[in-house]
Amino acid sequence: MKRILVTGGAGFVGSNLCARLVRDPENHVICLDNLFTGRMSNIQPLMELENFQFIEHNVQEPIDLQVDQIYNAACPASPPAYQKSPTDTTKTCIFGILNMLELAKKYDATLMQFSTSEVYGDPQVHPQVEEYRGCVNPIGIRSCYDEGKRCAESLCFDYHREFGVKIKVIRIFNTYGPNMDPQDGRVVSNFIMQALRGEDITIYGDGTQTRSFQYVDDLIEGIVRMMNLSRPDFLGPVNLGNPGEFNMLELAQKVLEKTGSQSKLVFRPLPGDDPVRRQADITVAKRELGGWEPVVALDEGLDRSIAYFKTLL
Ligand code: UDP
């Protein structure tokens, strides 16, 4: 059996990854989560499986588990969630990756760090390529997450250079789909829940800021390909995102059409340091990950997500 650790395994991305990994009976999946933003309901369908195990644990604390692969996804990822306790967010990024790198070093495991398009900050280069070093405010309200994730990347590469630890770094762009927390404050979950409930749709700023929205299944496919590359010397960082670029007004319009909602658009102040444009350049992912590219278009992904959010009402 391959022993696989998924930190943050009860979260949105983590739980979708666990569900994918347990499908292979050769995998034994250990899901670690402190349930700060992760939810037991996300992994409930997996709890009965013989090759799945849940451990309630905070990655800020060391843990000793003999594993072959580590996916380090643990960290609150929506702006309201990571800003609720910003110092804790930084600690999760830094102590979390240090603990996982030590584990990888001890057991010669391969560690994948779940980094983020936030390392590019409010980007001056568009679309964002991996070589771009970003434009991050080190003292703003997003810094706990952005700088935490940047430092975690740097620790991965230093552990690789200094101790030969096997690492992989992925940079995840905005992702949406089933198992998202309806209350986590992200734009896709907010708009869909507001539309379904007939509440006002809250547009922050003038709604012209853009994002690339990736359906979660596409991300999981990229993650699994990256971990199991036949060419292990490709460490990343690699962008995983959908290159389709939409602004928030377009997203709101699509959600209204698809839900048939009568909700009205209301405009709210733009939060500090909110990036103006973001679009994934996935040239590297396509080249290195066997032609990987997203296959679920925003329209189809929204339909599937709306079906999921309806089950929560
Ligand atoms: N946003 C919005 N209304 C909301 C929630 C978010 O207009 O109810 C905007 C937010 O200001 C940002 C974009 O949507 O420009 C994406 O926000 P999200 O929190 O999903 O992700 P991130 O900003 O980290 O990319």
JSON list of N, CA and C in Angstrom, two decimals, residues 147-183:
[
{"chain": "A", "resi": 147, "resn": "GLU", "atom": "N", "xyz": [2.37, 36.16, 2.14]},
{"chain": "A", "resi": 147, "resn": "GLU", "atom": "CA", "xyz": [3.77, 36.00, 2.57]},
{"chain": "A", "resi": 147, "resn": "GLU", "atom": "C", "xyz": [3.98, 34.65, 3.24]},
{"chain": "A", "resi": 148, "resn": "GLY", "atom": "N", "xyz": [2.95, 34.16, 3.93]},
{"chain": "A", "resi": 148, "resn": "GLY", "atom": "CA", "xyz": [3.05, 32.82, 4.52]},
{"chain": "A", "resi": 148, "resn": "GLY", "atom": "C", "xyz": [3.28, 31.78, 3.44]},
{"chain": "A", "resi": 149, "resn": "LYS", "atom": "N", "xyz": [2.52, 31.89, 2.36]},
{"chain": "A", "resi": 149, "resn": "LYS", "atom": "CA", "xyz": [2.64, 30.92, 1.26]},
{"chain": "A", "resi": 149, "resn": "LYS", "atom": "C", "xyz": [3.96, 31.11, 0.51]},
{"chain": "A", "resi": 150, "resn": "ARG", "atom": "N", "xyz": [4.41, 32.36, 0.38]},
{"chain": "A", "resi": 150, "resn": "ARG", "atom": "CA", "xyz": [5.69, 32.61, -0.30]},
{"chain": "A", "resi": 150, "resn": "ARG", "atom": "C", "xyz": [6.84, 32.01, 0.52]},
{"chain": "A", "resi": 151, "resn": "CYS", "atom": "N", "xyz": [6.80, 32.22, 1.83]},
{"chain": "A", "resi": 151, "resn": "CYS", "atom": "CA", "xyz": [7.85, 31.68, 2.69]},
{"chain": "A", "resi": 151, "resn": "CYS", "atom": "C", "xyz": [7.82, 30.14, 2.67]},
{"chain": "A", "resi": 152, "resn": "ALA", "atom": "N", "xyz": [6.62, 29.58, 2.62]},
{"chain": "A", "resi": 152, "resn": "ALA", "atom": "CA", "xyz": [6.51, 28.11, 2.56]},
{"chain": "A", "resi": 152, "resn": "ALA", "atom": "C", "xyz": [7.16, 27.58, 1.28]},
{"chain": "A", "resi": 153, "resn": "GLU", "atom": "N", "xyz": [6.97, 28.28, 0.17]},
{"chain": "A", "resi": 153, "resn": "GLU", "atom": "CA", "xyz": [7.64, 27.86, -1.08]},
{"chain": "A", "resi": 153, "resn": "GLU", "atom": "C", "xyz": [9.15, 27.91, -0.90]},
{"chain": "A", "resi": 154, "resn": "SER", "atom": "N", "xyz": [9.61, 28.99, -0.29]},
{"chain": "A", "resi": 154, "resn": "SER", "atom": "CA", "xyz": [11.05, 29.15, -0.12]},
{"chain": "A", "resi": 154, "resn": "SER", "atom": "C", "xyz": [11.60, 28.04, 0.78]},
{"chain": "A", "resi": 155, "resn": "LEU", "atom": "N", "xyz": [10.88, 27.67, 1.83]},
{"chain": "A", "resi": 155, "resn": "LEU", "atom": "CA", "xyz": [11.33, 26.57, 2.69]},
{"chain": "A", "resi": 155, "resn": "LEU", "atom": "C", "xyz": [11.38, 25.25, 1.92]},
{"chain": "A", "resi": 156, "resn": "CYS", "atom": "N", "xyz": [10.40, 25.02, 1.04]},
{"chain": "A", "resi": 156, "resn": "CYS", "atom": "CA", "xyz": [10.42, 23.79, 0.24]},
{"chain": "A", "resi": 156, "resn": "CYS", "atom": "C", "xyz": [11.70, 23.70, -0.58]},
{"chain": "A", "resi": 157, "resn": "PHE", "atom": "N", "xyz": [12.03, 24.79, -1.28]},
{"chain": "A", "resi": 157, "resn": "PHE", "atom": "CA", "xyz": [13.22, 24.75, -2.14]},
{"chain": "A", "resi": 157, "resn": "PHE", "atom": "C", "xyz": [14.51, 24.69, -1.33]},
{"chain": "A", "resi": 158, "resn": "ASP", "atom": "N", "xyz": [14.52, 25.33, -0.14]},
{"chain": "A", "resi": 158, "resn": "ASP", "atom": "CA", "xyz": [15.72, 25.22, 0.71]},
{"chain": "A", "resi": 158, "resn": "ASP", "atom": "C", "xyz": [15.89, 23.81, 1.27]},
{"chain": "A", "resi": 159, "resn": "TYR", "atom": "N", "xyz": [14.80, 23.17, 1.68]},
{"chain": "A", "resi": 159, "resn": "TYR", "atom": "CA", "xyz": [14.90, 21.78, 2.15]},
{"chain": "A", "resi": 159, "resn": "TYR", "atom": "C", "xyz": [15.35, 20.87, 1.01]},
{"chain": "A", "resi": 160, "resn": "HIS", "atom": "N", "xyz": [14.93, 21.19, -0.19]},
{"chain": "A", "resi": 160, "resn": "HIS", "atom": "CA", "xyz": [15.36, 20.39, -1.33]},
{"chain": "A", "resi": 160, "resn": "HIS", "atom": "C", "xyz": [16.86, 20.57, -1.57]},
{"chain": "A", "resi": 161, "resn": "ARG", "atom": "N", "xyz": [17.31, 21.83, -1.61]},
{"chain": "A", "resi": 161, "resn": "ARG", "atom": "CA", "xyz": [18.73, 22.10, -1.90]},
{"chain": "A", "resi": 161, "resn": "ARG", "atom": "C", "xyz": [19.63, 21.65, -0.75]},
{"chain": "A", "resi": 162, "resn": "GLU", "atom": "N", "xyz": [19.16, 21.87, 0.50]},
{"chain": "A", "resi": 162, "resn": "GLU", "atom": "CA", "xyz": [20.03, 21.60, 1.66]},
{"chain": "A", "resi": 162, "resn": "GLU", "atom": "C", "xyz": [20.00, 20.14, 2.08]},
{"chain": "A", "resi": 163, "resn": "PHE", "atom": "N", "xyz": [18.82, 19.52, 2.02]},
{"chain": "A", "resi": 163, "resn": "PHE", "atom": "CA", "xyz": [18.68, 18.16, 2.56]},
{"chain": "A", "resi": 163, "resn": "PHE", "atom": "C", "xyz": [18.23, 17.14, 1.53]},
{"chain": "A", "resi": 164, "resn": "GLY", "atom": "N", "xyz": [18.02, 17.57, 0.29]},
{"chain": "A", "resi": 164, "resn": "GLY", "atom": "CA", "xyz": [17.60, 16.62, -0.74]},
{"chain": "A", "resi": 164, "resn": "GLY", "atom": "C", "xyz": [16.17, 16.14, -0.61]},
{"chain": "A", "resi": 165, "resn": "VAL", "atom": "N", "xyz": [15.35, 16.89, 0.13]},
{"chain": "A", "resi": 165, "resn": "VAL", "atom": "CA", "xyz": [13.94, 16.47, 0.29]},
{"chain": "A", "resi": 165, "resn": "VAL", "atom": "C", "xyz": [13.23, 16.59, -1.07]},
{"chain": "A", "resi": 166, "resn": "LYS", "atom": "N", "xyz": [12.41, 15.58, -1.35]},
{"chain": "A", "resi": 166, "resn": "LYS", "atom": "CA", "xyz": [11.68, 15.55, -2.63]},
{"chain": "A", "resi": 166, "resn": "LYS", "atom": "C", "xyz": [10.44, 16.44, -2.52]},
{"chain": "A", "resi": 167, "resn": "ILE", "atom": "N", "xyz": [10.43, 17.50, -3.30]},
{"chain": "A", "resi": 167, "resn": "ILE", "atom": "CA", "xyz": [9.32, 18.46, -3.20]},
{"chain": "A", "resi": 167, "resn": "ILE", "atom": "C", "xyz": [8.65, 18.67, -4.56]},
{"chain": "A", "resi": 168, "resn": "LYS", "atom": "N", "xyz": [7.42, 19.17, -4.47]},
{"chain": "A", "resi": 168, "resn": "LYS", "atom": "CA", "xyz": [6.68, 19.62, -5.65]},
{"chain": "A", "resi": 168, "resn": "LYS", "atom": "C", "xyz": [5.88, 20.84, -5.19]},
{"chain": "A", "resi": 169, "resn": "VAL", "atom": "N", "xyz": [5.83, 21.86, -6.00]},
{"chain": "A", "resi": 169, "resn": "VAL", "atom": "CA", "xyz": [5.08, 23.07, -5.61]},
{"chain": "A", "resi": 169, "resn": "VAL", "atom": "C", "xyz": [4.08, 23.41, -6.71]},
{"chain": "A", "resi": 170, "resn": "ILE", "atom": "N", "xyz": [2.82, 23.49, -6.31]},
{"chain": "A", "resi": 170, "resn": "ILE", "atom": "CA", "xyz": [1.78, 23.92, -7.26]},
{"chain": "A", "resi": 170, "resn": "ILE", "atom": "C", "xyz": [1.20, 25.25, -6.79]},
{"chain": "A", "resi": 171, "resn": "ARG", "atom": "N", "xyz": [0.84, 26.09, -7.75]},
{"chain": "A", "resi": 171, "resn": "ARG", "atom": "CA", "xyz": [0.20, 27.37, -7.44]},
{"chain": "A", "resi": 171, "resn": "ARG", "atom": "C", "xyz": [-1.24, 27.32, -7.95]},
{"chain": "A", "resi": 172, "resn": "ILE", "atom": "N", "xyz": [-2.15, 27.30, -7.02]},
{"chain": "A", "resi": 172, "resn": "ILE", "atom": "CA", "xyz": [-3.56, 27.09, -7.34]},
{"chain": "A", "resi": 172, "resn": "ILE", "atom": "C", "xyz": [-4.27, 28.43, -7.54]},
{"chain": "A", "resi": 173, "resn": "PHE", "atom": "N", "xyz": [-4.92, 28.57, -8.67]},
{"chain": "A", "resi": 173, "resn": "PHE", "atom": "CA", "xyz": [-5.75, 29.76, -8.93]},
{"chain": "A", "resi": 173, "resn": "PHE", "atom": "C", "xyz": [-7.17, 29.49, -8.42]},
{"chain": "A", "resi": 174, "resn": "ASN", "atom": "N", "xyz": [-7.99, 30.54, -8.39]},
{"chain": "A", "resi": 174, "resn": "ASN", "atom": "CA", "xyz": [-9.34, 30.42, -7.82]},
{"chain": "A", "resi": 174, "resn": "ASN", "atom": "C", "xyz": [-10.04, 29.14, -8.27]},
{"chain": "A", "resi": 175, "resn": "THR", "atom": "N", "xyz": [-10.50, 28.38, -7.31]},
{"chain": "A", "resi": 175, "resn": "THR", "atom": "CA", "xyz": [-11.11, 27.08, -7.59]},
{"chain": "A", "resi": 175, "resn": "THR", "atom": "C", "xyz": [-12.47, 27.04, -6.91]},
{"chain": "A", "resi": 176, "resn": "TYR", "atom": "N", "xyz": [-13.41, 26.33, -7.52]},
{"chain": "A", "resi": 176, "resn": "TYR", "atom": "CA", "xyz": [-14.77, 26.28, -6.98]},
{"chain": "A", "resi": 176, "resn": "TYR", "atom": "C", "xyz": [-15.36, 24.90, -7.26]},
{"chain": "A", "resi": 177, "resn": "GLY", "atom": "N", "xyz": [-16.44, 24.57, -6.55]},
{"chain": "A", "resi": 177, "resn": "GLY", "atom": "CA", "xyz": [-17.11, 23.30, -6.80]},
{"chain": "A", "resi": 177, "resn": "GLY", "atom": "C", "xyz": [-17.65, 22.70, -5.51]},
{"chain": "A", "resi": 178, "resn": "PRO", "atom": "N", "xyz": [-18.14, 21.46, -5.59]},
{"chain": "A", "resi": 178, "resn": "PRO", "atom": "CA", "xyz": [-18.71, 20.79, -4.43]},
{"chain": "A", "resi": 178, "resn": "PRO", "atom": "C", "xyz": [-17.73, 20.73, -3.25]},
{"chain": "A", "resi": 179, "resn": "ASN", "atom": "N", "xyz": [-18.28, 20.79, -2.05]},
{"chain": "A", "resi": 179, "resn": "ASN", "atom": "CA", "xyz": [-17.56, 20.80, -0.77]},
{"chain": "A", "resi": 179, "resn": "ASN", "atom": "C", "xyz": [-17.03, 22.19, -0.39]},
{"chain": "A", "resi": 180, "resn": "MET", "atom": "N", "xyz": [-17.29, 23.19, -1.22]},
{"chain": "A", "resi": 180, "resn": "MET", "atom": "CA", "xyz": [-16.98, 24.56, -0.76]},
{"chain": "A", "resi": 180, "resn": "MET", "atom": "C", "xyz": [-17.88, 24.86, 0.42]},
{"chain": "A", "resi": 181, "resn": "ASP", "atom": "N", "xyz": [-17.34, 25.61, 1.36]},
{"chain": "A", "resi": 181, "resn": "ASP", "atom": "CA", "xyz": [-18.13, 26.05, 2.50]},
{"chain": "A", "resi": 181, "resn": "ASP", "atom": "C", "xyz": [-19.03, 27.20, 2.04]},
{"chain": "A", "resi": 182, "resn": "PRO", "atom": "N", "xyz": [-20.35, 27.04, 2.15]},
{"chain": "A", "resi": 182, "resn": "PRO", "atom": "CA", "xyz": [-21.25, 28.10, 1.65]},
{"chain": "A", "resi": 182, "resn": "PRO", "atom": "C", "xyz": [-21.05, 29.42, 2.38]},
{"chain": "A", "resi": 183, "resn": "GLN", "atom": "N", "xyz": [-20.39, 29.37, 3.54]},
{"chain": "A", "resi": 183, "resn": "GLN", "atom": "CA", "xyz": [-20.23, 30.61, 4.32]},
{"chain": "A", "resi": 183, "resn": "GLN", "atom": "C", "xyz": [-18.80, 31.12, 4.34]}
]
